[in-house]
Tab-separated table of N, CA, C and O in Angstrom:
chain	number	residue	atom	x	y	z
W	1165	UNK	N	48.543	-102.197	57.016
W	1165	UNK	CA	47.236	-101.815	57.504
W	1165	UNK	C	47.024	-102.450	58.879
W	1165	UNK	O	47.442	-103.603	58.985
W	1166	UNK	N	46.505	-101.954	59.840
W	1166	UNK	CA	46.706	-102.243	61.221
W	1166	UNK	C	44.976	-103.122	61.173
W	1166	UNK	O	43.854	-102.746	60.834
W	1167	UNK	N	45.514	-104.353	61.677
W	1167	UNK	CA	44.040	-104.484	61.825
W	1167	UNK	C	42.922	-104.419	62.973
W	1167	UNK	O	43.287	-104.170	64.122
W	1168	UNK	N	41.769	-104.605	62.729
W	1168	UNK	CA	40.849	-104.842	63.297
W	1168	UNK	C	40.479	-105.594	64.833
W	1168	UNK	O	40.511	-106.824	64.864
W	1169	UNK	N	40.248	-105.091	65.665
W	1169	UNK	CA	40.320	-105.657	67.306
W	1169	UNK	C	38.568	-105.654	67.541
W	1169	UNK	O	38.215	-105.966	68.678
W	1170	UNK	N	37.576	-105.355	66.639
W	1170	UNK	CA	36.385	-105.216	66.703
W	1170	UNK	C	35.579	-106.303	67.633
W	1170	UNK	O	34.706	-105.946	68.425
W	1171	UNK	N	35.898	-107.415	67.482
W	1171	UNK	CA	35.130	-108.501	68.013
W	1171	UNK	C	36.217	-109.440	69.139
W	1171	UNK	O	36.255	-110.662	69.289
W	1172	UNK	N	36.994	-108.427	69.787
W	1172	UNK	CA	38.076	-108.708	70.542
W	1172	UNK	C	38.997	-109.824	70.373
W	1172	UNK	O	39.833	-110.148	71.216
W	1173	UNK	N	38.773	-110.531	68.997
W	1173	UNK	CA	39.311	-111.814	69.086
W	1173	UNK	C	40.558	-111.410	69.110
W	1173	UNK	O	41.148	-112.156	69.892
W	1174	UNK	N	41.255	-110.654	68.687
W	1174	UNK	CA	43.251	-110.577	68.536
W	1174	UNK	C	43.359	-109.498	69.872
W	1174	UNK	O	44.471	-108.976	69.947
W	1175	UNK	N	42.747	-109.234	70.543
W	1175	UNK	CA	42.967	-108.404	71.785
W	1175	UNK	C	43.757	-109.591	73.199
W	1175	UNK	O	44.787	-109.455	73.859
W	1176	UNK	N	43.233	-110.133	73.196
W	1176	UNK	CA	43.897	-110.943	74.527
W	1176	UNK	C	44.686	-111.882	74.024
W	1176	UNK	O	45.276	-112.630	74.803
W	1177	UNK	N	44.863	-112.033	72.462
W	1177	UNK	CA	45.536	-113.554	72.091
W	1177	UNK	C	47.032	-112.909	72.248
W	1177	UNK	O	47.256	-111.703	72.350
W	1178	UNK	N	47.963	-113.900	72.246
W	1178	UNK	CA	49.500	-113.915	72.363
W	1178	UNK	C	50.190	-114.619	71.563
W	1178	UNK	O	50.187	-115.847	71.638
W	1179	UNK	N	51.102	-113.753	70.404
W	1179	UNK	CA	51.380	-113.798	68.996
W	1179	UNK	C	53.067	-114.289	70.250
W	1179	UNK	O	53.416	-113.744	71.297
W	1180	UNK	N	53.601	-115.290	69.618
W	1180	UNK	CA	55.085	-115.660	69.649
W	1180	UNK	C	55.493	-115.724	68.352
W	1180	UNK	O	54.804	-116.302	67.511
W	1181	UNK	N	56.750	-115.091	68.029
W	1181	UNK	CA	57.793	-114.409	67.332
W	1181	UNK	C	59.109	-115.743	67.652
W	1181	UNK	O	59.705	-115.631	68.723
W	1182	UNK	N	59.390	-116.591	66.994
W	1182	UNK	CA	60.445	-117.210	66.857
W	1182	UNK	C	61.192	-117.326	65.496
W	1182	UNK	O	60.705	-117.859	64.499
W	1183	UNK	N	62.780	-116.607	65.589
W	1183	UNK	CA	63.960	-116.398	64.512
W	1183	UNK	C	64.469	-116.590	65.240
W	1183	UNK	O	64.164	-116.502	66.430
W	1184	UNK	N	65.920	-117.088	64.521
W	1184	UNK	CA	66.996	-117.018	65.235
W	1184	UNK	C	67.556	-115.474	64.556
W	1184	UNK	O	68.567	-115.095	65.147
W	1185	UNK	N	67.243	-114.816	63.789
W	1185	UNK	CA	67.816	-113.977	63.223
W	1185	UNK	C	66.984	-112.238	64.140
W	1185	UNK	O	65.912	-111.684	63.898
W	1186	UNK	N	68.143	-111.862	65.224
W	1186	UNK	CA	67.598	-110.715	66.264
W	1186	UNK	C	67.160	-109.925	65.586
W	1186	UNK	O	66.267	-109.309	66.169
W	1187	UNK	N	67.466	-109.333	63.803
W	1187	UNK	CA	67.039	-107.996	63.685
W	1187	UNK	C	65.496	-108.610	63.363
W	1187	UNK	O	64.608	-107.776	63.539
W	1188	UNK	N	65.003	-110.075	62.874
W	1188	UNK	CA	63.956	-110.442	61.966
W	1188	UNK	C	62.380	-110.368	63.218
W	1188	UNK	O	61.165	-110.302	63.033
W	1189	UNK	N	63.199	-110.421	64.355
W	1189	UNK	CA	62.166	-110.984	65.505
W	1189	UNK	C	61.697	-109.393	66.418
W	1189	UNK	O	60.704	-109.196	67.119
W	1190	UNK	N	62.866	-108.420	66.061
W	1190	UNK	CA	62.425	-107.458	66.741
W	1190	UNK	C	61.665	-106.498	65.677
W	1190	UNK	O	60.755	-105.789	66.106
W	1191	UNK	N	61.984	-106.457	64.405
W	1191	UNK	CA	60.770	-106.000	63.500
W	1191	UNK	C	59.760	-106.267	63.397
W	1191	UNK	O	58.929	-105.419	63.072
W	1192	UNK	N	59.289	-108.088	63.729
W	1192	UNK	CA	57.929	-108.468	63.681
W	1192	UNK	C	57.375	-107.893	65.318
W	1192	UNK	O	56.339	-107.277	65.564
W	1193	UNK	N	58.118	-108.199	65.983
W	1193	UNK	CA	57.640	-107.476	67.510
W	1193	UNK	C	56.848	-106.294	67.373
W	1193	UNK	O	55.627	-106.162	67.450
W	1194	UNK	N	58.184	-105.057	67.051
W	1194	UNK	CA	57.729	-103.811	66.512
W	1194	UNK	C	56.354	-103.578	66.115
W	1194	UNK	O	55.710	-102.762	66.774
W	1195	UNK	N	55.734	-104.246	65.011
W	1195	UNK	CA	54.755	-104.156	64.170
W	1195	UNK	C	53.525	-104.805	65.063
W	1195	UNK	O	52.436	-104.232	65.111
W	1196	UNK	N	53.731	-105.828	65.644
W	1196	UNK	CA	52.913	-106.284	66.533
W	1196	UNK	C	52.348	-105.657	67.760
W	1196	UNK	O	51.194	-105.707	68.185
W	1197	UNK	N	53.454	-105.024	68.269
W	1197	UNK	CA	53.097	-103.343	69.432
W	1197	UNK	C	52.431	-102.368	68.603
W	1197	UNK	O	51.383	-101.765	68.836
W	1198	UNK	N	53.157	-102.306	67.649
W	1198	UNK	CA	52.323	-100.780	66.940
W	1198	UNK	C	50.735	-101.541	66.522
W	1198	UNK	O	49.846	-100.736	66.242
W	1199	UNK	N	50.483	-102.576	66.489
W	1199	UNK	CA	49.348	-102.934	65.995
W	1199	UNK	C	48.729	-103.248	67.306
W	1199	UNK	O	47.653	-103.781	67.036
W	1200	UNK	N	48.895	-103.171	68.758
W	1200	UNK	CA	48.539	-102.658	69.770
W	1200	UNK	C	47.609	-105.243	70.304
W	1200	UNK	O	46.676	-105.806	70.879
W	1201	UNK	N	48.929	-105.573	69.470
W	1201	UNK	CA	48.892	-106.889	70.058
W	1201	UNK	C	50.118	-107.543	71.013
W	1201	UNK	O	51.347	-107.524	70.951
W	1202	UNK	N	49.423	-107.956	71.654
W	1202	UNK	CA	50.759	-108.722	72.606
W	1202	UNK	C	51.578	-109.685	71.908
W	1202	UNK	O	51.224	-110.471	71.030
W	1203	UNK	N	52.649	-109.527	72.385
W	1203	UNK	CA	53.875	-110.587	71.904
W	1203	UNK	C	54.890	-111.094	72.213
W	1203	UNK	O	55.814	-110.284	72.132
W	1204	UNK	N	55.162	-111.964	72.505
W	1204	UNK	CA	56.496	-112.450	72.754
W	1204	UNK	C	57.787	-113.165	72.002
W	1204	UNK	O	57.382	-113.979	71.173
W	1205	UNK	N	58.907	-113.102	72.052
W	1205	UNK	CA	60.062	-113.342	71.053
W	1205	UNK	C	60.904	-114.925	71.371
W	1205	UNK	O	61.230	-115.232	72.518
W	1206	UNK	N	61.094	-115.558	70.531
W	1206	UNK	CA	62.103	-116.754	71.198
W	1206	UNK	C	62.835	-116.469	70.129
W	1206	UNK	O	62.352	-115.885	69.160
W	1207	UNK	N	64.370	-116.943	70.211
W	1207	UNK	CA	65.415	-117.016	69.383
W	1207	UNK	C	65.838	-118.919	68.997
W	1207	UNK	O	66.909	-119.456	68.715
W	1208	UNK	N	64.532	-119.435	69.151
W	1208	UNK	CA	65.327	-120.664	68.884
W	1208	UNK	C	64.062	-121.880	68.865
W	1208	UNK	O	63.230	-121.742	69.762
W	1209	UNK	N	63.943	-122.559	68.315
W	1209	UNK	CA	62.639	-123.727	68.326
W	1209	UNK	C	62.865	-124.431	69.873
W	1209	UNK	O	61.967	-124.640	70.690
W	1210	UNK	N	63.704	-124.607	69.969
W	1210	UNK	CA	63.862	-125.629	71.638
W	1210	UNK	C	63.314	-124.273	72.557
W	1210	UNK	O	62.437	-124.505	73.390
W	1211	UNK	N	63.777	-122.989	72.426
W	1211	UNK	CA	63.366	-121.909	73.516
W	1211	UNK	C	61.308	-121.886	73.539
W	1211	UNK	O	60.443	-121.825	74.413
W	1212	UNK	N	61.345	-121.972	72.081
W	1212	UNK	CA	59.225	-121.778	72.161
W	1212	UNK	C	59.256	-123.070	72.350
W	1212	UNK	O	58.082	-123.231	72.013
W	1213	UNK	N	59.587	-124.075	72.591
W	1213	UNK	CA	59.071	-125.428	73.024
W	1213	UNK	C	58.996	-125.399	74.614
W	1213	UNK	O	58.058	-125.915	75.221
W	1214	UNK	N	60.082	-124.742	75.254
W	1214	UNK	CA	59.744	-124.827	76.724
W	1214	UNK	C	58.936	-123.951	76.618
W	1214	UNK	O	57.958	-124.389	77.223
W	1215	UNK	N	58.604	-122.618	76.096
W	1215	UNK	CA	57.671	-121.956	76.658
W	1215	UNK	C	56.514	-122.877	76.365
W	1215	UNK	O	55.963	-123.374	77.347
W	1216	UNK	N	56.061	-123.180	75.164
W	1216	UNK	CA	54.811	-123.839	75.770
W	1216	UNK	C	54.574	-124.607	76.439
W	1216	UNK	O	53.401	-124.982	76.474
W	1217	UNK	N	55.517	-125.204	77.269
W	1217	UNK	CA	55.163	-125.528	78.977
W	1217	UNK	C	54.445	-125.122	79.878
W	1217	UNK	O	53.699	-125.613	80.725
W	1218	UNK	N	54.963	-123.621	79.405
W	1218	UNK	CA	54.078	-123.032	80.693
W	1218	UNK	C	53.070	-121.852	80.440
W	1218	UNK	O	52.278	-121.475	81.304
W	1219	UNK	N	53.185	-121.184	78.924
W	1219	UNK	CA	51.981	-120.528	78.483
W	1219	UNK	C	51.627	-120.789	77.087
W	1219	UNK	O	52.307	-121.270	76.181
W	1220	UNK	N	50.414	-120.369	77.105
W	1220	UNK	CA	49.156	-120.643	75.686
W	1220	UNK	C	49.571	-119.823	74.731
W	1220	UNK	O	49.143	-118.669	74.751
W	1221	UNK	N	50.449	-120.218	73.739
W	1221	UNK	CA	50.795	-119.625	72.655
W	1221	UNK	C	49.085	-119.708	71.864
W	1221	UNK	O	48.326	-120.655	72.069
W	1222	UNK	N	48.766	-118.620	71.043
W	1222	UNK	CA	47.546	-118.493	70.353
W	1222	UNK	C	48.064	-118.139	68.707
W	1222	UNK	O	47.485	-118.478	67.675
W	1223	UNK	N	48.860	-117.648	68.789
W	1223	UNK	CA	49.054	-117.786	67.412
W	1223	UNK	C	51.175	-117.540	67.110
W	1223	UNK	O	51.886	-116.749	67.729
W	1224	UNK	N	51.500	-118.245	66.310
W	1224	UNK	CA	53.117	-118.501	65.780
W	1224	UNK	C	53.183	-117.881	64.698
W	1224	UNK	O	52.355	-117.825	63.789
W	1225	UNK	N	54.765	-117.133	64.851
W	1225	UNK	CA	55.342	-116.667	63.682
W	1225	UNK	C	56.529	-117.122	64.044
W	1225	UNK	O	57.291	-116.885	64.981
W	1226	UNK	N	56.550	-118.257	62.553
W	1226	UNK	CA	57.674	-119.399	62.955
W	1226	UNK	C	58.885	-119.326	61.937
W	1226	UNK	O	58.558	-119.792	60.846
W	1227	UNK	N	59.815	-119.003	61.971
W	1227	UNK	CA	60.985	-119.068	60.769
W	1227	UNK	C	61.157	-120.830	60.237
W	1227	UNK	O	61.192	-121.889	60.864
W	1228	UNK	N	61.226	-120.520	58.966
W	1228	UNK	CA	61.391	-121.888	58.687
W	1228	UNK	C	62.558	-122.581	58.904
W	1228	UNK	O	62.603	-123.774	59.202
W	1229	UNK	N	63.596	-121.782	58.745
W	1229	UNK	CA	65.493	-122.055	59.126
W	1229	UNK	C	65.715	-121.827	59.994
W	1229	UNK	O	65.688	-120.626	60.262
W	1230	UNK	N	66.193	-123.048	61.338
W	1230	UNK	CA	66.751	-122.115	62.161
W	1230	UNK	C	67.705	-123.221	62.686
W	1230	UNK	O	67.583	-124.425	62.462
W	1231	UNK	N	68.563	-122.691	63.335
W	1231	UNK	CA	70.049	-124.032	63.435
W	1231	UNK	C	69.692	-125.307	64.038
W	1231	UNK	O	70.093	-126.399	63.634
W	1232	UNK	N	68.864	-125.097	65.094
W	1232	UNK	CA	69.121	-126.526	66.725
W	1232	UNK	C	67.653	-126.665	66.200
W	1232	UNK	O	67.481	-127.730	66.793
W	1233	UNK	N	66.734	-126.509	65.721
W	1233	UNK	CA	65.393	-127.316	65.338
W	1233	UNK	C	64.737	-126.422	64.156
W	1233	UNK	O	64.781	-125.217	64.405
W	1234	UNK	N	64.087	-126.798	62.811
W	1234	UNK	CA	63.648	-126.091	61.602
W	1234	UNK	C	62.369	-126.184	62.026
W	1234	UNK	O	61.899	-126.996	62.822
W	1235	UNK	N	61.772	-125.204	61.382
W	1235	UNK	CA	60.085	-124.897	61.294
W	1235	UNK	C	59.244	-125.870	61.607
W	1235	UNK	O	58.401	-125.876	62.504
W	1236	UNK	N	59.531	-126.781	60.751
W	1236	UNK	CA	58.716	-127.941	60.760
W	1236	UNK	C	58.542	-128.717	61.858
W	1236	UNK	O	57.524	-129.022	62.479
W	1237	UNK	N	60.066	-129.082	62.053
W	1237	UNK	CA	60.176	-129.735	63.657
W	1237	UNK	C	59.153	-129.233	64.977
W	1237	UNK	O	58.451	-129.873	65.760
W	1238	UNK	N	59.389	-128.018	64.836
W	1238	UNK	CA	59.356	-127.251	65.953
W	1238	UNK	C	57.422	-127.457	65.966
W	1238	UNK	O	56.782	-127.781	66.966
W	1239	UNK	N	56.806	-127.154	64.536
W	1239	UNK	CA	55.559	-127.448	64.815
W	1239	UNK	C	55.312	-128.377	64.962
W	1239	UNK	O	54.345	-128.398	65.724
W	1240	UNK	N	55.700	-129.631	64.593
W	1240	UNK	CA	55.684	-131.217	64.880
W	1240	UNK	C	55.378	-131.213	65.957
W	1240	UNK	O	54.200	-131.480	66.190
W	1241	UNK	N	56.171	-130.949	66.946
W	1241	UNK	CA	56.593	-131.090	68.812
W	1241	UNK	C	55.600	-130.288	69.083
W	1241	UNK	O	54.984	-130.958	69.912
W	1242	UNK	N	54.980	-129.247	68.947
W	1242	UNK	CA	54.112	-128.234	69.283
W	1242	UNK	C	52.182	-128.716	69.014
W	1242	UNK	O	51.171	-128.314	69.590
W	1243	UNK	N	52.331	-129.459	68.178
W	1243	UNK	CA	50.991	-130.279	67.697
W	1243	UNK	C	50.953	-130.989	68.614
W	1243	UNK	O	49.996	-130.957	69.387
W	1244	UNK	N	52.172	-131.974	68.805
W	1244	UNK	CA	51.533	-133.085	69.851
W	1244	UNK	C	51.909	-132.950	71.438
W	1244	UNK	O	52.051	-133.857	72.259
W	1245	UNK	N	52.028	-131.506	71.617
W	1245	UNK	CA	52.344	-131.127	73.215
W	1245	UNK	C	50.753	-130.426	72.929
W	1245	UNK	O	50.031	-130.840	73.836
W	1246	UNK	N	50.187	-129.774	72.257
W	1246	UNK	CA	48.619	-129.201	72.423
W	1246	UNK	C	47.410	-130.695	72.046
W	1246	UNK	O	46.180	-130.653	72.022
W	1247	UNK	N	48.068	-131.561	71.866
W	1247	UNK	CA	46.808	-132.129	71.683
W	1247	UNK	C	46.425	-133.256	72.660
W	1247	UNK	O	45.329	-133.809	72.566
């Protein structure tokens, strides 16, 4: 079910997509265009760590397995680079 953009809150936000697994990251992409939200893809926890260097991730779709840093890690480092 495609949702709701009514009160613009998911209109300008920017959904990041991190798998290491290419087919897992371009299906959630997919679904995220057809649901007419912006998005961007990393293949790796160290790759969305530099990005949030330099842009405002608003909302994560985070794989929990992934080789060079796991889920957890990756939000660890990501908590205390936003706060």
């Amino acid at each position: 079910k495609k949702p709701t953009l009514e009160d613009d809150m998911l209109k300008d936000a920017l959904f990041v997509v991190v798998d290491d697994n290419l087919i897992d990251r371009q299906i959630v992409s997919k679904i995220l265009h057809a649901w007419g939200l912006k998005s961007l893809v990393c293949a790796s926890g160290r790759e969305v760590l530099a990005l949030a260097k330099t842009t405002e991730i608003n909302y994560l779709i985070l794989d929990w397995f992934m080789p060079d840093l796991d889920g957890v890690d990756v939000l660890v480092q990501l908590r205390q680079h936003y706060q």
